[in-house]
Short mmCIF file of C-alpha atoms in Angstrom, two decimals:
data_model
loop_
_atom_site.label_atom_id
_atom_site.label_comp_id
_atom_site.label_asym_id
_atom_site.label_seq_id
_atom_site.Cartn_x
_atom_site.Cartn_y
_atom_site.Cartn_z
CA MET A 208 21.80 -1.73 315.23
CA GLY A 209 25.64 -0.96 317.28
CA VAL A 210 26.23 1.86 318.98
CA ILE A 211 29.70 1.60 318.71
CA GLN A 212 30.69 2.31 314.43
CA ASN A 213 33.02 -0.08 313.11
CA GLN A 214 35.50 2.81 312.31
CA ALA A 215 38.76 4.07 312.53
CA PRO A 216 39.28 5.23 315.91
CA ALA A 217 40.05 9.58 316.31
CA VAL A 218 43.65 10.19 315.36
CA GLY A 219 46.28 9.49 317.92
CA GLU A 220 43.96 7.11 319.82
CA ALA A 221 44.29 4.32 317.40
CA TRP A 222 46.96 2.49 319.78
CA ARG A 223 44.75 1.77 322.56
CA PRO A 224 42.78 -1.02 323.40
CA SER A 225 38.99 -1.17 322.49
CA ALA A 226 37.94 -3.36 325.54
CA THR A 227 38.35 -2.22 328.86
CA PRO A 228 40.38 -4.03 331.67
CA ALA A 229 37.45 -5.67 332.85
CA VAL A 230 36.27 -7.27 329.62
CA LEU A 231 40.36 -8.58 328.97
CA LYS A 232 40.20 -10.14 332.64
CA ALA A 233 36.60 -11.86 331.72
CA ARG A 234 38.58 -12.88 328.50
CA ALA A 235 41.39 -14.98 330.46
CA ARG A 236 38.95 -16.47 332.91
CA MET A 237 36.75 -17.56 330.16
CA LEU A 238 40.01 -19.27 328.70
CA ALA A 239 40.78 -21.08 332.07
CA GLU A 240 37.35 -22.28 333.28
CA ILE A 241 37.72 -23.70 329.44
CA ARG A 242 40.61 -25.47 330.08
CA ALA A 243 39.30 -26.50 333.62
CA PHE A 244 36.30 -27.71 332.02
CA PHE A 245 37.87 -30.35 329.64
CA ALA A 246 40.58 -31.06 331.55
CA ALA A 247 37.88 -32.36 334.35
CA ARG A 248 36.66 -34.26 331.49
CA GLU A 249 39.64 -35.60 330.25
CA VAL A 250 39.47 -34.12 326.49
CA LEU A 251 43.21 -33.42 325.24
CA GLU A 252 44.10 -29.97 324.25
CA VAL A 253 45.85 -30.02 321.01
CA GLU A 254 47.08 -27.27 318.74
CA THR A 255 47.03 -27.90 314.71
CA PRO A 256 48.57 -25.36 312.13
CA LEU A 257 46.81 -21.92 311.34
CA LEU A 258 48.19 -22.07 307.91
CA SER A 259 47.69 -24.97 305.44
CA GLN A 260 48.41 -26.25 301.77
CA ALA A 261 44.46 -26.53 301.32
CA ALA A 262 41.62 -24.44 302.17
CA THR A 263 37.69 -24.61 302.55
CA THR A 264 35.50 -25.15 299.71
CA ASP A 265 32.55 -23.75 301.41
CA PRO A 266 31.01 -20.92 299.10
CA ALA A 267 30.01 -18.76 301.96
CA LEU A 268 33.78 -18.60 303.43
CA ALA A 269 36.28 -16.69 301.95
CA SER A 270 39.74 -18.04 303.15
CA MET A 271 42.66 -15.93 303.05
CA ARG A 272 45.98 -16.75 301.98
CA VAL A 273 49.59 -15.51 302.88
CA GLY A 274 53.49 -15.89 302.60
CA GLU A 275 55.21 -16.93 299.30
CA ASN A 276 53.73 -20.19 299.27
CA GLY A 277 50.65 -19.08 299.51
CA ALA A 278 49.38 -20.73 302.48
CA TRP A 279 45.84 -20.29 303.69
CA LEU A 280 44.96 -18.95 306.58
CA GLN A 281 42.33 -21.66 308.37
CA THR A 282 38.49 -20.70 308.56
CA SER A 283 38.59 -23.67 311.19
CA PRO A 284 40.69 -25.93 312.61
CA GLU A 285 38.34 -28.84 311.62
CA PHE A 286 40.07 -30.77 309.12
CA PRO A 287 43.52 -31.04 311.09
CA MET A 288 41.25 -31.95 314.22
CA LYS A 289 39.51 -34.90 312.35
CA ARG A 290 43.00 -36.31 311.06
CA LEU A 291 44.09 -36.20 314.87
CA LEU A 292 40.73 -38.62 315.40
CA ALA A 293 41.21 -40.32 312.65
CA ALA A 294 45.16 -41.42 314.42
CA GLY A 295 43.32 -42.24 317.46
CA SER A 296 43.71 -38.79 319.43
CA GLY A 297 40.61 -39.57 321.35
CA PRO A 298 38.25 -36.93 322.54
CA ILE A 299 40.32 -33.42 321.70
CA TYR A 300 39.74 -29.28 322.06
CA GLN A 301 41.50 -26.48 320.58
CA ILE A 302 41.42 -22.96 321.06
CA CYS A 303 42.30 -21.11 318.42
CA ARG A 304 42.07 -18.21 316.01
CA VAL A 305 40.43 -18.90 312.66
CA PHE A 306 40.15 -16.05 309.57
CA ARG A 307 37.34 -15.45 307.32
CA ASP A 308 37.65 -12.23 304.66
CA GLY A 309 35.11 -9.42 304.02
CA GLU A 310 33.24 -10.86 307.38
CA ARG A 311 32.87 -7.61 309.18
CA GLY A 312 29.90 -6.04 311.19
CA ARG A 313 28.80 -5.94 314.60
CA PHE A 314 28.78 -9.76 315.55
CA HIS A 315 31.54 -10.14 312.87
CA HIS A 316 35.65 -9.94 312.73
CA PRO A 317 37.38 -10.98 309.86
CA GLU A 318 39.77 -13.00 312.82
CA PHE A 319 37.82 -14.53 315.71
CA THR A 320 38.47 -17.06 318.54
CA LEU A 321 37.05 -20.37 318.00
CA LEU A 322 36.85 -23.04 320.41
CA GLU A 323 36.72 -26.59 318.64
CA TRP A 324 35.78 -30.47 320.18
CA TYR A 325 35.48 -33.61 319.48
CA ARG A 326 33.76 -36.50 321.22
CA PRO A 327 34.81 -39.49 319.68
CA GLY A 328 31.61 -42.19 320.17
CA TRP A 329 28.99 -39.37 321.18
CA THR A 330 25.63 -38.78 319.88
CA LEU A 331 24.71 -35.16 318.74
CA THR A 332 22.14 -34.89 321.17
CA GLU A 333 25.42 -36.25 323.92
CA LEU A 334 27.06 -33.07 322.57
CA MET A 335 24.50 -30.74 322.68
CA GLN A 336 24.45 -31.36 326.23
CA GLU A 337 28.03 -30.75 326.80
CA VAL A 338 27.76 -27.31 325.06
CA ALA A 339 25.24 -26.24 327.15
CA ASP A 340 26.96 -27.72 330.44
CA LEU A 341 29.90 -25.46 329.36
CA VAL A 342 28.33 -22.29 328.06
CA ARG A 343 26.16 -22.51 331.68
CA VAL A 344 29.73 -22.73 333.49
CA LEU A 345 30.98 -19.82 331.39
CA LEU A 346 28.13 -17.52 331.56
CA GLN A 347 27.98 -18.46 335.26
CA ARG A 348 24.92 -18.78 335.08
CA PRO A 349 23.56 -22.15 336.21
CA GLU A 350 20.31 -21.86 336.14
CA LEU A 351 19.57 -21.49 332.16
CA PRO A 352 17.24 -23.77 330.76
CA VAL A 353 17.94 -25.54 327.31
CA GLU A 354 15.27 -25.83 324.57
CA PHE A 355 15.55 -28.24 321.34
CA VAL A 356 13.81 -27.05 318.26
CA ARG A 357 14.09 -28.58 315.31
CA TYR A 358 14.36 -26.33 311.92
CA ARG A 359 11.47 -27.91 310.18
CA GLU A 360 9.01 -27.07 313.06
CA LEU A 361 10.35 -23.69 313.40
CA PHE A 362 9.72 -22.94 309.97
CA GLN A 363 6.57 -24.16 309.77
CA GLN A 364 5.42 -22.52 313.36
CA ALA A 365 6.69 -19.25 312.88
CA LEU A 366 6.24 -19.07 308.95
CA GLY A 367 3.68 -21.88 307.94
CA LEU A 368 5.83 -23.21 305.81
CA ASP A 369 7.86 -26.80 305.21
CA PRO A 370 11.35 -26.33 304.30
CA TRP A 371 11.67 -29.78 302.98
CA GLN A 372 8.71 -29.01 300.36
CA CYS A 373 8.64 -25.46 299.88
CA THR A 374 9.79 -23.35 296.55
CA SER A 375 12.16 -20.41 296.18
CA ALA A 376 8.67 -18.60 295.07
CA ASP A 377 7.05 -19.68 298.65
CA LEU A 378 9.92 -18.20 300.84
CA GLN A 379 10.14 -15.32 298.53
CA SER A 380 6.48 -14.63 299.18
CA ALA A 381 6.81 -15.46 302.75
CA ALA A 382 9.64 -12.72 302.64
CA GLY A 383 8.37 -10.39 300.80
CA ALA A 384 4.77 -10.28 303.41
CA ARG A 385 7.16 -9.20 305.88
CA GLY A 386 8.69 -6.63 304.06
CA LEU A 387 11.96 -8.44 302.91
CA GLY A 388 13.82 -9.23 299.70
CA ASP A 389 12.75 -6.60 297.47
CA GLY A 390 14.78 -7.13 294.55
CA LEU A 391 16.30 -10.10 295.78
CA GLU A 392 17.59 -13.15 293.35
CA LEU A 393 18.13 -15.86 295.90
CA ASP A 394 18.30 -19.62 295.53
CA THR A 395 16.16 -21.86 298.37
CA ASP A 396 18.84 -22.11 300.80
CA ALA A 397 19.50 -18.19 300.36
CA TRP A 398 15.99 -17.34 301.26
CA LEU A 399 15.96 -19.92 304.25
CA ASP A 400 19.04 -18.04 305.59
CA LEU A 401 17.41 -14.88 304.60
CA LEU A 402 14.19 -15.63 306.77
CA LEU A 403 16.07 -17.39 309.40
CA THR A 404 18.21 -14.44 310.09
CA HIS A 405 15.77 -11.76 309.57
CA CYS A 406 12.63 -12.87 310.70
CA LEU A 407 13.15 -15.68 313.59
CA GLU A 408 16.96 -15.74 314.86
CA PRO A 409 15.83 -12.39 317.19
CA ASP A 410 13.18 -14.90 319.26
CA LEU A 411 15.72 -17.85 319.59
CA GLY A 412 17.28 -18.45 322.91
CA ARG A 413 15.11 -15.80 324.15
CA ASP A 414 14.32 -17.84 327.29
CA GLY A 415 17.51 -19.65 327.36
CA LEU A 416 20.22 -21.84 325.55
CA THR A 417 17.99 -22.58 322.56
CA PHE A 418 19.58 -25.59 320.35
CA LEU A 419 17.98 -25.40 316.79
CA HIS A 420 18.71 -28.86 314.95
CA ALA A 421 18.10 -31.23 312.38
CA TYR A 422 18.79 -28.99 309.08
CA PRO A 423 17.41 -29.26 305.57
CA PRO A 424 20.08 -32.03 303.88
CA SER A 425 20.97 -28.90 301.62
CA GLN A 426 22.79 -27.51 304.53
CA ALA A 427 24.41 -30.26 305.64
CA ALA A 428 28.20 -28.46 305.29
CA LEU A 429 30.25 -31.48 307.09
CA ALA A 430 27.53 -33.33 308.84
CA ARG A 431 25.96 -36.93 308.48
CA LEU A 432 22.63 -37.27 307.03
CA SER A 433 20.22 -39.02 309.18
CA SER A 434 18.56 -42.32 307.52
CA ASP A 435 15.05 -41.54 308.54
CA ASP A 436 12.96 -40.85 305.54
CA PRO A 437 13.22 -37.61 304.26
CA PRO A 438 16.45 -37.14 305.68
CA HIS A 439 17.53 -34.37 307.77
CA ALA A 440 21.18 -33.20 308.10
CA GLU A 441 22.52 -33.87 312.03
CA ARG A 442 23.25 -30.71 312.56
CA PHE A 443 23.06 -28.18 315.34
CA GLU A 444 23.39 -24.47 315.83
CA LEU A 445 23.40 -22.90 319.44
CA TYR A 446 21.46 -19.51 320.10
CA TRP A 447 21.15 -17.45 323.00
CA GLN A 448 19.30 -13.66 323.24
CA GLY A 449 19.18 -14.03 319.16
CA LEU A 450 22.77 -14.32 318.42
CA GLU A 451 24.06 -17.57 317.15
CA LEU A 452 27.03 -19.03 319.05
CA ALA A 453 28.17 -22.69 318.18
CA ASN A 454 27.32 -24.86 314.93
CA GLY A 455 28.09 -28.55 315.72
CA PHE A 456 27.80 -31.85 313.75
CA GLN A 457 27.44 -35.06 313.38
CA GLU A 458 30.42 -35.69 311.66
CA LEU A 459 30.76 -36.69 308.08
CA THR A 460 32.76 -40.11 307.92
CA ASP A 461 31.98 -41.70 304.67
CA ALA A 462 35.50 -40.26 302.20
CA ASN A 463 33.03 -40.87 298.91
CA GLU A 464 30.54 -38.39 300.15
CA GLN A 465 33.20 -36.34 301.42
CA ARG A 466 34.77 -35.62 298.33
CA GLN A 467 31.33 -35.20 296.66
CA ARG A 468 30.46 -32.66 298.96
CA PHE A 469 33.71 -30.76 297.91
CA ASP A 470 33.37 -31.39 294.29
CA ALA A 471 29.77 -29.88 294.60
CA ASP A 472 31.22 -26.81 296.72
CA GLN A 473 34.15 -26.15 294.01
CA SER A 474 31.07 -26.37 290.93
CA GLU A 475 28.96 -23.97 293.31
CA ARG A 476 31.98 -21.55 293.84
CA ALA A 477 32.61 -21.54 289.61
CA ALA A 478 28.91 -20.84 288.84
CA LEU A 479 29.28 -17.97 291.16
CA GLY A 480 32.53 -16.54 289.80
CA LEU A 481 34.51 -17.52 293.25
CA PRO A 482 38.15 -18.57 293.06
CA LEU A 483 38.33 -22.09 293.54
CA VAL A 484 40.59 -23.52 296.25
CA PRO A 485 42.76 -26.59 296.90
CA LEU A 486 40.46 -28.88 298.93
CA ASP A 487 42.32 -30.72 301.50
CA GLU A 488 43.58 -34.42 300.49
CA HIS A 489 44.58 -34.92 304.17
CA LEU A 490 41.20 -34.85 305.45
CA LEU A 491 39.90 -36.83 302.39
CA ALA A 492 42.97 -39.95 303.10
CA ALA A 493 42.06 -39.64 307.12
CA LEU A 494 38.76 -40.07 306.38
CA GLN A 495 39.68 -43.28 303.69
CA ALA A 496 41.72 -45.03 306.92
CA GLY A 497 38.82 -44.39 309.00
CA LEU A 498 37.12 -41.35 310.98
CA PRO A 499 35.52 -42.55 314.43
CA ASP A 500 31.78 -41.56 314.52
CA SER A 501 32.37 -38.66 316.06
CA ALA A 502 30.06 -35.39 317.25
CA GLY A 503 32.41 -32.00 317.02
CA VAL A 504 31.25 -28.37 317.54
CA ALA A 505 32.70 -24.77 316.85
CA LEU A 506 31.60 -22.51 319.64
CA GLY A 507 32.67 -18.60 319.06
CA LEU A 508 34.18 -17.75 322.16
CA ASP A 509 33.93 -13.82 321.13
CA ARG A 510 30.42 -13.80 320.79
CA LEU A 511 30.06 -15.71 324.01
CA LEU A 512 31.80 -13.10 325.84
CA MET A 513 29.80 -10.34 324.31
CA LEU A 514 26.63 -11.62 325.92
CA HIS A 515 28.73 -12.36 329.17
CA CYS A 516 29.73 -9.11 329.47
CA GLY A 517 26.85 -7.05 327.88
CA ALA A 518 28.75 -5.79 324.78
CA GLU A 519 26.94 -3.91 322.06
CA HIS A 520 29.63 -4.40 319.44
CA ILE A 521 32.30 -7.17 318.68
CA ASP A 522 34.93 -4.85 318.95
CA GLN A 523 34.35 -4.17 322.91
CA VAL A 524 35.42 -7.94 323.10
CA PHE A 525 38.99 -7.88 321.15
CA ALA A 526 41.97 -6.03 322.25
CA PHE A 527 42.53 -4.31 319.13
CA PRO A 528 40.22 -5.15 316.46
CA ILE A 529 41.12 -5.08 312.97
CA GLU A 530 40.90 -1.20 312.65
CA ARG A 531 43.79 -1.10 315.29
CA ALA A 532 45.55 -3.93 314.27
CA MET B 211 27.90 4.64 286.43
CA ALA B 212 30.06 4.37 289.42
CA SER B 213 29.09 1.45 291.81
CA TYR B 214 29.28 0.71 295.33
CA LYS B 215 29.74 -3.08 296.29
CA THR B 216 28.44 -3.93 299.73
CA ASN B 217 31.39 -3.81 301.65
CA GLU B 218 32.01 -0.40 301.00
CA PHE B 219 28.70 0.31 302.50
CA LYS B 220 28.80 2.94 305.32
CA GLY B 221 26.37 5.77 307.06
CA GLY B 222 25.96 8.55 304.38
CA LEU B 223 26.93 6.42 301.38
CA LYS B 224 24.58 7.60 298.25
CA ILE B 225 22.61 5.05 296.35
CA MET B 226 20.19 4.79 293.39
CA LEU B 227 17.68 2.23 294.12
CA ASP B 228 14.53 2.29 292.26
CA GLY B 229 15.22 5.13 290.34
CA ASP B 230 15.43 7.32 293.37
CA PRO B 231 18.18 8.95 295.00
CA TYR B 232 18.93 7.20 298.71
CA SER B 233 21.38 8.19 301.45
CA ILE B 234 22.71 5.22 303.35
CA VAL B 235 21.46 5.64 307.44
CA GLU B 236 23.16 2.15 309.08
CA ASN B 237 24.88 -0.52 307.81
CA GLU B 238 24.96 -4.20 309.15
CA PHE B 239 26.35 -7.36 308.21
CA VAL B 240 24.40 -10.23 308.55
CA LYS B 241 25.51 -14.09 308.12
CA PRO B 242 24.72 -17.21 309.23
CA GLY B 243 27.62 -19.57 310.44
CA LYS B 244 27.21 -21.51 307.46
CA GLY B 245 25.42 -20.08 304.38
CA GLN B 246 24.13 -16.92 302.52
CA ALA B 247 25.68 -13.28 303.80
CA PHE B 248 23.74 -10.15 303.92
CA ASN B 249 23.57 -6.59 304.31
CA ARG B 250 21.02 -5.31 305.83
CA VAL B 251 20.47 -1.64 305.72
CA ARG B 252 18.46 1.35 306.43
CA VAL B 253 18.30 4.06 303.54
CA LYS B 254 16.77 7.45 303.36
CA ASN B 255 14.85 8.48 300.13
CA LEU B 256 16.22 12.12 299.53
CA LYS B 257 13.39 13.37 297.30
CA THR B 258 10.70 12.32 300.13
CA GLY B 259 13.04 11.61 303.48
CA ARG B 260 11.41 8.22 304.14
CA VAL B 261 13.28 5.93 305.76
CA VAL B 262 12.84 2.06 304.79
CA GLU B 263 14.98 -1.42 305.61
CA ARG B 264 16.69 -3.01 302.66
CA THR B 265 18.22 -6.25 302.39
CA PHE B 266 20.97 -6.70 299.63
CA LYS B 267 23.59 -10.11 299.17
CA SER B 268 26.58 -9.56 300.18
CA GLY B 269 28.96 -9.42 297.44
CA ASP B 270 26.22 -7.31 295.18
CA SER B 271 26.79 -3.93 293.37
CA VAL B 272 24.63 -0.86 293.64
CA GLU B 273 24.62 2.13 291.95
CA SER B 274 26.20 5.23 293.01
CA ALA B 275 23.61 8.77 293.02
CA ASP B 276 25.00 11.46 291.68
CA VAL B 277 24.14 13.19 294.94
CA HIS B 278 26.84 15.88 296.57
CA ASP B 279 26.02 19.00 299.54
CA THR B 280 27.08 22.21 298.10
CA ASP B 281 26.69 26.03 300.34
CA LEU B 282 24.68 28.10 298.03
CA GLN B 283 23.42 31.59 298.62
CA TYR B 284 19.53 32.18 298.70
CA LEU B 285 18.62 35.46 296.24
CA TYR B 286 14.79 35.30 296.02
CA ASN B 287 11.54 33.77 295.79
CA ASP B 288 9.60 34.93 292.43
CA GLY B 289 6.77 33.18 293.67
CA GLU B 290 6.74 30.10 292.48
CA VAL B 291 10.27 28.68 292.56
CA TRP B 292 13.66 30.09 294.92
CA HIS B 293 16.57 31.44 293.34
CA PHE B 294 19.82 30.32 294.67
CA MET B 295 23.65 31.14 293.55
CA HIS B 296 27.15 29.80 294.11
CA PRO B 297 29.37 32.30 295.93
CA GLU B 298 32.41 31.96 293.75
CA THR B 299 31.35 31.09 289.99
CA PHE B 300 27.95 32.99 290.63
CA GLU B 301 26.04 30.25 289.23
CA GLN B 302 22.48 30.49 289.48
CA LEU B 303 20.17 27.53 290.25
CA THR B 304 16.27 27.03 291.17
CA ALA B 305 14.95 25.23 293.79
CA ASP B 306 11.26 24.55 293.79
CA GLU B 307 9.03 23.60 296.49
CA ASN B 308 9.38 19.95 296.79
CA ALA B 309 13.08 20.92 297.31
CA VAL B 310 12.79 23.68 299.65
CA GLY B 311 10.20 22.30 302.03
CA GLU B 312 10.14 23.40 305.59
CA ALA B 313 13.52 25.48 304.71
CA ALA B 314 10.97 28.30 303.33
CA LYS B 315 10.17 29.51 306.72
CA TRP B 316 13.52 29.99 308.01
CA ILE B 317 15.89 31.74 304.92
CA LYS B 318 15.65 35.40 303.82
CA GLU B 319 17.53 36.48 300.87
CA GLN B 320 21.73 36.51 301.50
CA ASP B 321 21.09 33.64 303.80
CA MET B 322 23.81 30.58 303.07
CA CYS B 323 22.34 27.14 302.66
CA SER B 324 23.61 24.07 302.21
CA VAL B 325 21.73 22.48 299.59
CA THR B 326 21.92 18.75 298.17
CA LEU B 327 22.14 18.52 294.55
CA TYR B 328 21.29 15.76 292.38
CA ASN B 329 22.19 15.40 288.77
CA GLY B 330 23.01 18.84 289.22
CA ALA B 331 19.58 20.39 290.36
CA PRO B 332 18.84 21.19 294.25
CA LEU B 333 17.21 18.21 295.76
CA SER B 334 16.85 19.55 299.50
CA VAL B 335 17.66 22.73 301.08
CA GLU B 336 19.27 22.64 304.72
CA PRO B 337 18.54 26.11 306.06
CA PRO B 338 21.61 27.53 308.64
CA ASN B 339 21.18 26.23 312.37
CA PHE B 340 20.43 29.76 313.44
CA VAL B 341 18.64 32.32 311.47
CA VAL B 342 17.98 36.11 312.71
CA LEU B 343 14.49 37.27 311.88
CA GLU B 344 12.63 40.02 312.74
CA ILE B 345 9.70 39.77 314.81
CA THR B 346 6.49 41.36 312.25
CA GLU B 347 3.56 40.61 314.86
CA THR B 348 3.21 39.37 318.34
CA ASP B 349 1.01 40.40 321.60
CA PRO B 350 2.52 43.34 323.25
CA GLY B 351 2.42 41.62 326.72
CA LEU B 352 3.27 42.99 329.78
CA LYS B 353 5.61 46.30 330.10
CA GLY B 354 8.18 45.36 332.28
CA ASP B 355 8.15 41.90 332.69
CA THR B 356 11.50 40.41 332.16
CA SER B 357 10.90 37.11 333.34
CA SER B 358 11.62 33.89 331.60
CA GLY B 359 8.58 32.20 332.32
CA GLY B 360 5.74 32.18 329.88
CA GLY B 361 5.61 33.12 326.75
CA LYS B 362 3.26 33.86 323.59
CA PRO B 363 3.46 33.34 319.75
CA ALA B 364 5.58 35.61 317.44
CA THR B 365 5.50 35.79 313.32
CA LEU B 366 8.79 36.54 312.26
CA GLU B 367 9.09 38.18 308.76
CA THR B 368 9.78 34.77 307.00
CA GLY B 369 5.92 33.59 307.70
CA ALA B 370 7.43 31.16 310.69
CA VAL B 371 5.76 31.09 313.80
CA VAL B 372 8.15 30.91 317.31
CA ASN B 373 7.32 30.95 320.76
CA VAL B 374 9.39 33.70 322.52
CA PRO B 375 9.26 35.04 326.19
CA LEU B 376 6.55 37.90 326.75
CA PHE B 377 8.91 40.56 327.25
CA VAL B 378 9.87 40.64 323.21
CA GLN B 379 8.27 43.10 320.70
CA ILE B 380 7.49 43.76 317.09
CA GLY B 381 10.29 44.80 315.46
CA GLU B 382 12.92 43.10 317.43
CA MET B 383 15.61 41.06 315.93
CA ILE B 384 15.67 37.48 317.59
CA LYS B 385 17.92 34.40 316.67
CA VAL B 386 16.35 31.07 316.23
CA ASP B 387 17.84 27.37 316.03
CA THR B 388 16.00 26.10 312.79
CA ARG B 389 16.61 22.45 313.78
CA THR B 390 14.13 22.96 316.57
CA GLY B 391 12.06 26.27 315.69
CA ALA B 392 13.04 27.16 319.17
CA TYR B 393 13.81 30.97 320.33
CA VAL B 394 17.75 31.51 321.23
CA SER B 395 18.04 35.02 322.14
CA ARG B 396 17.43 38.78 321.31
CA ALA B 397 19.43 39.22 318.49
CA ARG B 398 21.00 42.65 320.39
CA ASP B 399 21.81 40.57 322.93
CA GLU B 400 24.79 38.68 321.25
#
């Protein structure tokens, strides 16, 4: 666990940045290199609003709300970016701040910088290759090998469990055998998350960039389901040195299915006692109008910078973390 | 009963788990990009001192433990339990062998100790960081040897045995660091 605690700085010192000048320079260089990378590939830089009348329905994400009109701060720029795609923008990228309430820790900060980009007409495999290309450039590690691991095979090989077949009880006993989950009551997906984060992630990306892909359909988020039997979610996450850096989707383009997922999220929110949030009707209208088949990904730049600079705590890569903001 | 939510977790927070009081040693927030957030916590059992790891679902609440630290004066041992007194209220409390633990070999009457109370009763006793105690037994050693090299075991008035320089003799008062059990100096050198 971290050497730097996310606690209030000493009195009188809170005005100072928590990142060193060298880290601030590395951040600036990273931003410049991203822009050069996409300029060379003719991907258009865009800006979309940080504030929205709608929020994300994802029960795992807590949106923050500001102002008299109660506008919502984005947890991700994905909805307005997809509206641009539906309007014929072609390939686009954005570097922006996103906001997630309640997320604080060694690898979490309630506002952070995402690089999000979309490739109309691309497959997820093509996008994973581009993610690897960019990350190798930004880390100045052109030699980093790339590995692809299917979610199902990871669980089968490491834990002897098939996430498509096993029950909550199977997962609970696998966790128990590893000294985990005492006193916890979780559903299947949460047990999978527990085992993934506590047992499996530390080994992912140990020898290079690891793309974990082909997720369980219940964890599709905004990804399309494959047409094979049984289906999987066409989704990936990128890991390096045990740290999750990016999350990518073959984007769901079906407006009806998107609405069903929003509704299912809202039902889950109600069941969990979470506040219901206004869902994004503009996104649904854009999907109705026709979103081109696209692959899209969000990459956490602060974590990438952490790995690049050898930082132990995310505060070391922010000029001013929340306690000093 | 008061409770803490996982977002209040931090080092030193006292919580109840499985009927025992625990202190949080370290707290780490763990969350997949999409999915269930957890607090992965290292906790110390305040009765046994054992440190274990536990995972909580973020947002869950945990009962607080009625544990706090107070400075008490050690009065005497009646052969079974150790008697302590609050220096201002003169309230007296007794601590058993489990609570006193290692502190027993360092404390003598009148010493101020940091005592952890659980539901108002002593749960553990911390001796002062430095104590001054008389040597009751040690080899006479070599007369005139004032070098710092070498050492010998010495038994103190409380029964503790520490390694001391050869020149220190029976009947002398010495200062000891109770955290390491190491000889610091002769008390008269202060």
